[in-house]
Short mmCIF file of C-alpha atoms in Angstrom, two decimals:
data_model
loop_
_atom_site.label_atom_id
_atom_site.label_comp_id
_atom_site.label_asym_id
_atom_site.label_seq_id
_atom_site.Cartn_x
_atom_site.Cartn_y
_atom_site.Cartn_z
CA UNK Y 216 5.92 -100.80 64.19
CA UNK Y 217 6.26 -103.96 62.21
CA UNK Y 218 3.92 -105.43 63.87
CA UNK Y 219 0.98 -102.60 62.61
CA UNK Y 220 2.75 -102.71 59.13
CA UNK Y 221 1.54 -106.87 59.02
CA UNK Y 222 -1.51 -105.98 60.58
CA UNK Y 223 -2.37 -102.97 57.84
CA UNK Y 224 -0.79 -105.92 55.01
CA UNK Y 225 -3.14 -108.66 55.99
CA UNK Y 226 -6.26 -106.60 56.47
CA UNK Y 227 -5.95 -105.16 52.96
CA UNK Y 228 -5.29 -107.99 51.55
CA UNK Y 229 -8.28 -109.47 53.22
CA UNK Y 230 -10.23 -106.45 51.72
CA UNK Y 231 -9.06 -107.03 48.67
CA UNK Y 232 -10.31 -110.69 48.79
CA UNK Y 233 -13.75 -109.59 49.45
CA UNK Y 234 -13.92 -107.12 47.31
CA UNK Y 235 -13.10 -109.51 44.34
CA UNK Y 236 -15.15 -112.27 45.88
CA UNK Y 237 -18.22 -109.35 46.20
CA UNK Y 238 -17.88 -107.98 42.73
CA UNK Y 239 -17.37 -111.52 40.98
CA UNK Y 240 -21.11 -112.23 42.97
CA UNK Y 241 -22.52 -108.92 41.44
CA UNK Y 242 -21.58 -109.61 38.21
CA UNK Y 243 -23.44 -113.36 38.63
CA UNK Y 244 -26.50 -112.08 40.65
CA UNK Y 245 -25.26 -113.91 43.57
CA UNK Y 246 -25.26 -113.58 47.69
CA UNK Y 247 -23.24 -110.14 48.40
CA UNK Y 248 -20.83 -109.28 51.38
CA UNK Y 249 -22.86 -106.98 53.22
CA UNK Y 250 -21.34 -103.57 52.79
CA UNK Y 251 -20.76 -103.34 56.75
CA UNK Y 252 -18.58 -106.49 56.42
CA UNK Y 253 -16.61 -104.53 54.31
CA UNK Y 254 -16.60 -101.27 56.26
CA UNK Y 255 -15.51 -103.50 59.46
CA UNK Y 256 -12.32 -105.00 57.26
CA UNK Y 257 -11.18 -100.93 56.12
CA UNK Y 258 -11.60 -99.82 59.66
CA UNK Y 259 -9.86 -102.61 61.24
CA UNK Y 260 -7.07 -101.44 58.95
CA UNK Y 261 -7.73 -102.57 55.61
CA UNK Y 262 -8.72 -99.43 53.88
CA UNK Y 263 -5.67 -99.11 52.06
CA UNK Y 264 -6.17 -102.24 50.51
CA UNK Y 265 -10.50 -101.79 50.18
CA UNK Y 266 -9.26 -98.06 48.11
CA UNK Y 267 -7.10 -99.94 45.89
CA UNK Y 268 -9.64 -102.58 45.27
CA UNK Y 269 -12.66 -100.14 45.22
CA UNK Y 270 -10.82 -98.73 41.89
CA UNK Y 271 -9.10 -101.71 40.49
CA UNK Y 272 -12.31 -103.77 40.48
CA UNK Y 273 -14.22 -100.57 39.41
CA UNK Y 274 -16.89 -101.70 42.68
CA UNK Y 275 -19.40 -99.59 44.48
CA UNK Y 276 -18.01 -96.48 42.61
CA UNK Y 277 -21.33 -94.99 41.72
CA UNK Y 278 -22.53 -95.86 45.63
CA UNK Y 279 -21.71 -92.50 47.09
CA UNK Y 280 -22.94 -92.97 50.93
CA UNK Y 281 -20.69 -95.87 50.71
CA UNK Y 282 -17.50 -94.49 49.70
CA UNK Y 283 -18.28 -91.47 52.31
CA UNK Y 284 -18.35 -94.21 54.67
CA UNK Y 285 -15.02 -95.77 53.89
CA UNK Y 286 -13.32 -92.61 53.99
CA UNK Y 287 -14.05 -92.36 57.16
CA UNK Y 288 -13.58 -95.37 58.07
CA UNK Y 289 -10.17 -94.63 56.93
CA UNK Y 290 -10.14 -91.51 59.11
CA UNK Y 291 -10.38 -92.71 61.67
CA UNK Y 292 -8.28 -95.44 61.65
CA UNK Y 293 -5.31 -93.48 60.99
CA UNK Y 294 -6.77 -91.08 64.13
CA UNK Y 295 -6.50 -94.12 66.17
CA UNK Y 296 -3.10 -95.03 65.35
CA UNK Y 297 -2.20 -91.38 65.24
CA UNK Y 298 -3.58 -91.25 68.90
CA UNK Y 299 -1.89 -94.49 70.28
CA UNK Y 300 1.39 -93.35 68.88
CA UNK Y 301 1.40 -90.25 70.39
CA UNK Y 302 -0.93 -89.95 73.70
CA UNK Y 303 1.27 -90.45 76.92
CA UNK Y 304 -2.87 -92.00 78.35
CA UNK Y 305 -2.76 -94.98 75.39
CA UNK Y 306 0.96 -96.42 76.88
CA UNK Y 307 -0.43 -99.30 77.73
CA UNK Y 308 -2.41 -99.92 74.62
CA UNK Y 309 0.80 -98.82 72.45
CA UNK Y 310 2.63 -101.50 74.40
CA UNK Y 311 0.27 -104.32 73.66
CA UNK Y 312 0.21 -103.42 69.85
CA UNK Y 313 3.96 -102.65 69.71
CA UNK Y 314 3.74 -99.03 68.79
CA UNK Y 315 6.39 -97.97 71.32
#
């Protein structure tokens, strides 16, 4: 369980990273992250952090398909977790990520 609490800490930090680094670009009319870049980061666990920084850097709030996309990003990573902590068929997989 501490291990997935790091893993959800570093990812969001890392979204929150590139969402600074993406919004700072905007703002300059520089190269962007691509927007899958980001998606990848909140569904490898950083969407707490890509939520907080989606607000707190007021970024991509007017894109609707994109924040449709992160929510379900988020979805389903907490459906994945939800699934490894619970299904006796991901043992193996709750073993290697320290769920259990």
């Amino acid at each position: 369980m501490i291990l997935l609490m790091i893993a959800y800490l570093a990812a969001s930090l890392v979204a929150v990273l590139l969402y600074g680094i993406d919004k700072a670009a905007a703002r300059r009319d520089r190269r962007r992250i691509r927007e899958s870049t980001l998606h990848l980061v909140a569904l490898a666990g950083g969407w707490p952090g890509a939520l907080l920084a989606r607000r707190a850097f007021r970024h991509k709030t007017r894109k609707q398909p994109f924040g449709a996309v992160l929510w379900g990003c988020a979805a389903l990573n907490v459906g994945l977790v939800a699934w490894l902590a619970t299904s006796d068929s991901a043992s193996g997989l709750r073993q290697l990520a320290n769920l259990g």
